[in-house]
Coordinates of C-alpha atoms in Angstrom, one line a residue:
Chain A
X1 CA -7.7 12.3 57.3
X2 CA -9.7 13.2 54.5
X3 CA -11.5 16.8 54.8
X4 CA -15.3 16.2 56.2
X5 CA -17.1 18.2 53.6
X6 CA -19.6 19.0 56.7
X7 CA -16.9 21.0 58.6
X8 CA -15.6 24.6 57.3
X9 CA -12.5 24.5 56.0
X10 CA -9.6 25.9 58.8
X11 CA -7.8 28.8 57.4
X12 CA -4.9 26.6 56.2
X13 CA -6.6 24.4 53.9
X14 CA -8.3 27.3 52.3
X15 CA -4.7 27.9 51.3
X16 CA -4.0 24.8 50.7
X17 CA -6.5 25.0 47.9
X18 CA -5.3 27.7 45.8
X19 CA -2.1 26.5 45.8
X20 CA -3.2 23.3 44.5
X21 CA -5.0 24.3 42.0
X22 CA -2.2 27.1 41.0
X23 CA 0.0 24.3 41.0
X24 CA -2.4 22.4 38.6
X25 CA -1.5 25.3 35.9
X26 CA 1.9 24.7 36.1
X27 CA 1.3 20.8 35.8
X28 CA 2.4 19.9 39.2
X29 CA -0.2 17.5 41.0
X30 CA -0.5 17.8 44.8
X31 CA -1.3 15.9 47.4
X32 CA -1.9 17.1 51.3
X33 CA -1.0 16.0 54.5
X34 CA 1.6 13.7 53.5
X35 CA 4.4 12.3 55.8
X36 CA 7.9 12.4 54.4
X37 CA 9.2 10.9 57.9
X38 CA 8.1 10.3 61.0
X39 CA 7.2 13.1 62.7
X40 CA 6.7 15.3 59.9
X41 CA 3.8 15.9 57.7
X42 CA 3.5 18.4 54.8
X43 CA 0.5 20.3 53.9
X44 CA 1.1 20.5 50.3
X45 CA 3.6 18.0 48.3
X46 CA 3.9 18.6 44.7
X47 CA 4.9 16.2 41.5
X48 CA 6.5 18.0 38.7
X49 CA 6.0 17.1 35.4
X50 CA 10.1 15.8 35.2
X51 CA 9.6 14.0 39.0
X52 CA 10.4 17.4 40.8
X53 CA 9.5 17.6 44.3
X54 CA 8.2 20.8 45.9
X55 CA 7.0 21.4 49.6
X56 CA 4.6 24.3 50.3
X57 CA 3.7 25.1 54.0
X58 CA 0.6 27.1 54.7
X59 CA 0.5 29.8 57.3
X60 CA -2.4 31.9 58.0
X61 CA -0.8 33.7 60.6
X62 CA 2.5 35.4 62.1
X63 CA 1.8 33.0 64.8
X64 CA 0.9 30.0 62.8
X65 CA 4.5 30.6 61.1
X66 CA 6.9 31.6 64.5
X67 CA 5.3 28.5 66.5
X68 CA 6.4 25.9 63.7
X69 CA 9.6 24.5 64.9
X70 CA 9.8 21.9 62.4
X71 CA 9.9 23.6 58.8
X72 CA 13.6 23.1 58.7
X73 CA 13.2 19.7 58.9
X74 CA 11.1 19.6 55.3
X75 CA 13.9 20.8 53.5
X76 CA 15.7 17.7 52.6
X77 CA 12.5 16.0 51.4
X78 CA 12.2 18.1 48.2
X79 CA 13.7 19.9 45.7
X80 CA 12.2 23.3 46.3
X81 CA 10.6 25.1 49.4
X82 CA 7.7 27.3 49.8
X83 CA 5.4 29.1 51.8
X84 CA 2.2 29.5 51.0
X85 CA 0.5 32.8 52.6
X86 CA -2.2 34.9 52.3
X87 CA -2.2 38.6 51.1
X88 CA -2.0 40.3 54.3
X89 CA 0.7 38.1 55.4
X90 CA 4.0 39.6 56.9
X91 CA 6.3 38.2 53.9
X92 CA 9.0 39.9 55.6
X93 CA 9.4 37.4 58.8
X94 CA 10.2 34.5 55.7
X95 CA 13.6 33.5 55.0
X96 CA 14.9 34.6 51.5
X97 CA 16.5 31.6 50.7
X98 CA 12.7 30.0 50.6
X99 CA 9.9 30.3 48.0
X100 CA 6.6 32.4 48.3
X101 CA 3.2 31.6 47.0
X102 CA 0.5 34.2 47.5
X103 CA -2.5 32.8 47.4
X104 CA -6.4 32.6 48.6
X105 CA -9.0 29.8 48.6
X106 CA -9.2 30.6 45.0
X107 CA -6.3 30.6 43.0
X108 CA -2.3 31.4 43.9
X109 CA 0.6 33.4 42.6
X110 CA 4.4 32.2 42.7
X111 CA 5.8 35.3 43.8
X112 CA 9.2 33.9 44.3
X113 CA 10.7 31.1 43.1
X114 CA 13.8 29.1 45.6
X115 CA 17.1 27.9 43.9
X116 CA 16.5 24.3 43.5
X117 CA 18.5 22.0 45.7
X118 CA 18.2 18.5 43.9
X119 CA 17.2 15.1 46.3
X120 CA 19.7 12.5 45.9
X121 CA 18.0 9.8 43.4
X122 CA 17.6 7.2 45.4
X123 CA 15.6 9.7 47.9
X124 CA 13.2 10.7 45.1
X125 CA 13.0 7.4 43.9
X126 CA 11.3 6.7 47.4
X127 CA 9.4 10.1 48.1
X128 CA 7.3 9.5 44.1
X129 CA 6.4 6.5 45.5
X130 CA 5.6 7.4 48.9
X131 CA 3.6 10.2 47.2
X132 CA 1.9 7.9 44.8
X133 CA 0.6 5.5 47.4
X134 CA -0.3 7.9 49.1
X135 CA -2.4 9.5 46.1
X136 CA -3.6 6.1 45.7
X137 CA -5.3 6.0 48.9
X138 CA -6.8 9.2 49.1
X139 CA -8.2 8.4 45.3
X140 CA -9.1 5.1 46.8
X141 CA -11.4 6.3 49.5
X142 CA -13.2 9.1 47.6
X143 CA -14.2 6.3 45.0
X144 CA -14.8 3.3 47.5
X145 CA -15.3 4.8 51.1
X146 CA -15.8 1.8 52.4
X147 CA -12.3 0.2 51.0
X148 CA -9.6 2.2 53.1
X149 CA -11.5 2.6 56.5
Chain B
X1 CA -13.8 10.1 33.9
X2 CA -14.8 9.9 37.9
X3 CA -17.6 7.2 38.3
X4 CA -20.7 9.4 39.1
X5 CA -22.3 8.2 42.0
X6 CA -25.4 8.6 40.5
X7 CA -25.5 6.1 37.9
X8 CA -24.9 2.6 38.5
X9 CA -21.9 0.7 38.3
X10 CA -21.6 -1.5 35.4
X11 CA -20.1 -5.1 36.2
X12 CA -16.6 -4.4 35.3
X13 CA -16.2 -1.5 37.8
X14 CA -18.1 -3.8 40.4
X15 CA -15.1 -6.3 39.5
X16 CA -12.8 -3.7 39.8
X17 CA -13.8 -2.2 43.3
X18 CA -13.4 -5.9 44.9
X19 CA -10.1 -6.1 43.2
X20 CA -8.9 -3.1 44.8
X21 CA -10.2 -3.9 48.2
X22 CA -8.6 -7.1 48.1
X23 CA -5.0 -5.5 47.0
X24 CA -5.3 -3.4 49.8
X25 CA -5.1 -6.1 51.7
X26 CA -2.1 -7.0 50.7
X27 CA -0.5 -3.8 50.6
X28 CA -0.8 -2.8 46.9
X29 CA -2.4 0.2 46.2
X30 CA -4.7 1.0 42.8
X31 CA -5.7 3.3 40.7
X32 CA -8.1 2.4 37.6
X33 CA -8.7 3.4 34.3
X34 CA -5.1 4.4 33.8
X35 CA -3.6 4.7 30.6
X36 CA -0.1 3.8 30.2
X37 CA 0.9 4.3 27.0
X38 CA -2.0 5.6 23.7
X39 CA -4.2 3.8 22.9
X40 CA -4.3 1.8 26.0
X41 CA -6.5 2.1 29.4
X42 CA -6.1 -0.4 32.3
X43 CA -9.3 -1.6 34.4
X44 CA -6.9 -1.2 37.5
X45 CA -3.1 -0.6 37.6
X46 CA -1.7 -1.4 41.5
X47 CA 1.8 -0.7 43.3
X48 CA 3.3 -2.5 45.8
X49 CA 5.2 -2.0 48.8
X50 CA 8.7 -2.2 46.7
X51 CA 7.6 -0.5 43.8
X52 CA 5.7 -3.9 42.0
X53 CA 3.5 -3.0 39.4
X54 CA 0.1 -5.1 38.7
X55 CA -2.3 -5.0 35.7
X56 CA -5.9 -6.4 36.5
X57 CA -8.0 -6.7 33.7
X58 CA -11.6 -6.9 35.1
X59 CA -13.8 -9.2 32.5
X60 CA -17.6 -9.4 33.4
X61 CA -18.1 -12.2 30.5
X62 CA -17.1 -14.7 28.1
X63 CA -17.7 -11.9 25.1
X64 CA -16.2 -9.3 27.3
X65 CA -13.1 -11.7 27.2
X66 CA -13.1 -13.0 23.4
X67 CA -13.7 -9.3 22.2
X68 CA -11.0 -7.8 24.0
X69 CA -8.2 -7.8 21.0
X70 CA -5.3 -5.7 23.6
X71 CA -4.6 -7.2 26.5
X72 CA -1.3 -8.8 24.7
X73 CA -0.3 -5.1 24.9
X74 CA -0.9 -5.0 28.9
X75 CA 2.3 -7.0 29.6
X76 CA 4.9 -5.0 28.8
X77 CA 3.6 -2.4 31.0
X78 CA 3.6 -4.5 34.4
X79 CA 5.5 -7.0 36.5
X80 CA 3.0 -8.9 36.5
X81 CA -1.0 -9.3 34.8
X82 CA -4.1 -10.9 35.8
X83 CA -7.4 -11.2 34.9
X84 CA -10.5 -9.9 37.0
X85 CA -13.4 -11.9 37.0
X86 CA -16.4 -13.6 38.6
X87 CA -17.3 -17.0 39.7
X88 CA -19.4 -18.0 37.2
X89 CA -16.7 -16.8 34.4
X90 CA -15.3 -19.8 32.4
X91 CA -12.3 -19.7 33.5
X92 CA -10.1 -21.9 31.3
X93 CA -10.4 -19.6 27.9
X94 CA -7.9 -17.9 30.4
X95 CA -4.2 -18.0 29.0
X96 CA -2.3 -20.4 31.8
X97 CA 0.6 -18.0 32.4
X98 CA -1.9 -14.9 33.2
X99 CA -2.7 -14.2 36.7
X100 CA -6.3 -15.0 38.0
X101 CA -8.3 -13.2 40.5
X102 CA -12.0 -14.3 41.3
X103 CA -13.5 -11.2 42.5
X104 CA -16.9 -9.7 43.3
X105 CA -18.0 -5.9 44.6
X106 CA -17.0 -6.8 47.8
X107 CA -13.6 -8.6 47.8
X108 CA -11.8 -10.7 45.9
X109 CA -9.1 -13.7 46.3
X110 CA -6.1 -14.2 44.4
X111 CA -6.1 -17.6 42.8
X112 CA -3.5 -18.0 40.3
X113 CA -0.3 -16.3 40.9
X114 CA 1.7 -15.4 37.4
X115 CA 5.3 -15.5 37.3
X116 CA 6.9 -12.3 37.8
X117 CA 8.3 -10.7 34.5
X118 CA 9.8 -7.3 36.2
X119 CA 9.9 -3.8 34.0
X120 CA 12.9 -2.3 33.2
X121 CA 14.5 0.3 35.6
X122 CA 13.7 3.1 33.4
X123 CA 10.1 2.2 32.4
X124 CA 9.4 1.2 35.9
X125 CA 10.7 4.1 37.0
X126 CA 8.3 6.3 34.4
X127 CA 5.3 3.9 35.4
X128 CA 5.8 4.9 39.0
X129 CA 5.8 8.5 38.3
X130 CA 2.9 8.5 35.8
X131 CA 0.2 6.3 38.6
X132 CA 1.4 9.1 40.9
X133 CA 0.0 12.1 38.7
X134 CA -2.8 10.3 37.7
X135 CA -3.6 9.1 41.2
X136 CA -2.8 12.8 42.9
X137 CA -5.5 14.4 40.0
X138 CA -8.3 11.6 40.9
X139 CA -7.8 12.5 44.5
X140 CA -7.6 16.1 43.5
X141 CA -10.9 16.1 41.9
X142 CA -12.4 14.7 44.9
X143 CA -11.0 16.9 47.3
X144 CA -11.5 19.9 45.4
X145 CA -14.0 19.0 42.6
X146 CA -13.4 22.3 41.2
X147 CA -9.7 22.6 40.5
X148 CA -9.6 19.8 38.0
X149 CA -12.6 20.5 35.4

């Protein structure tokens, strides 16, 4: 679904968005909401300028991160893992093993940065494309709304 | 450049927006106005369910056509390449072993399918990756018109 400009943005999102555009400064482009597999979807995937693949989930909340069951599962989909969390976040609940991006609805901060653990290349071969069609139809439906509905 | 909604569009982009419905259709998604290599800018640039790539050059008139001295330099870039244009375009200064696509704003039909001329791993590979950035930034920009100027 593509954000309704007429709702407020839920706290996630609001993340989302300074991560993105932090991102943008280290010439990774983004995309939200995208589903690696069934069942999963990831708020933020990232596209290095080499093909690298990063995951950022965004948690407003101690609850928001102990109720997600399914974070494990994003690991094999990229090359690097992160959470994306606000200032007042308990950083200490996240594993050390995973990445940390501080951010608010403004801008974000890599605080710190997970070993890489490389996809196979016939796995990233699939996820840049799965990422760029689905960039395509986001792009799609901003410039022709009535195309993609 | 994003179209700005405020200014009409001229009849190259209506072309174009037809085109892109009608790939939809069959499963290819677009981007436009991408530029693979310097010097060069596609009308639209499409991707397939198995990684195909499509050139569409969208041509509102016979001058539009006889001016254009670069399209040679479109099919290196692309599995395969058609032409864009309406019905009233003459149709046979068109090149026989180009693809043709009779659009208007609304949809489009393929009518002449070129023979497939597939990319080279590597440069397919590299074509993939670069409609995914540029896709991700247009749908950046529309999501977040702020993180991209």
């Amino acid at each position: 679904m593509q954000h309704n400009p007429t709702l407020p943005l839920r706290a996630g999102d609001v993340l989302a968005r300074g991560v993105c555009r932090h991102l943008l400064s280290h010439n990774f482009v983004s995309v939200t909401e995208l589903v690696p597999t069934r069942g999963l979807r990831v708020d933020v995937m990232a596209l290095g300028p080499k093909g690298e693949i990063w995951i950022i989930e965004c948690k407003s909340s101690r609850e928001d991160f102990t109720s997600d069951q399914k974070w494990q599962g994003y690991l094999e989909w990229c090359d690097r893992y992160f959470w994306g969390v606000d200032e007042a976040f308990p950083t200490d609940l996240l594993p050390d093993e995973t990445g940390l991006i501080i951010a608010d609805g403004y801008d974000a901060e890599i605080i710190r940065m997970p070993d890489e653990v490389r996809l196979a290349g016939a796995r990233r071969k699939a996820m840049v494309q799965k990422f760029a069609r689905h960039a395509a139809l986001r792009a799609h439906a901003a410039r022709d709304p009535a195309a993609t509905q």
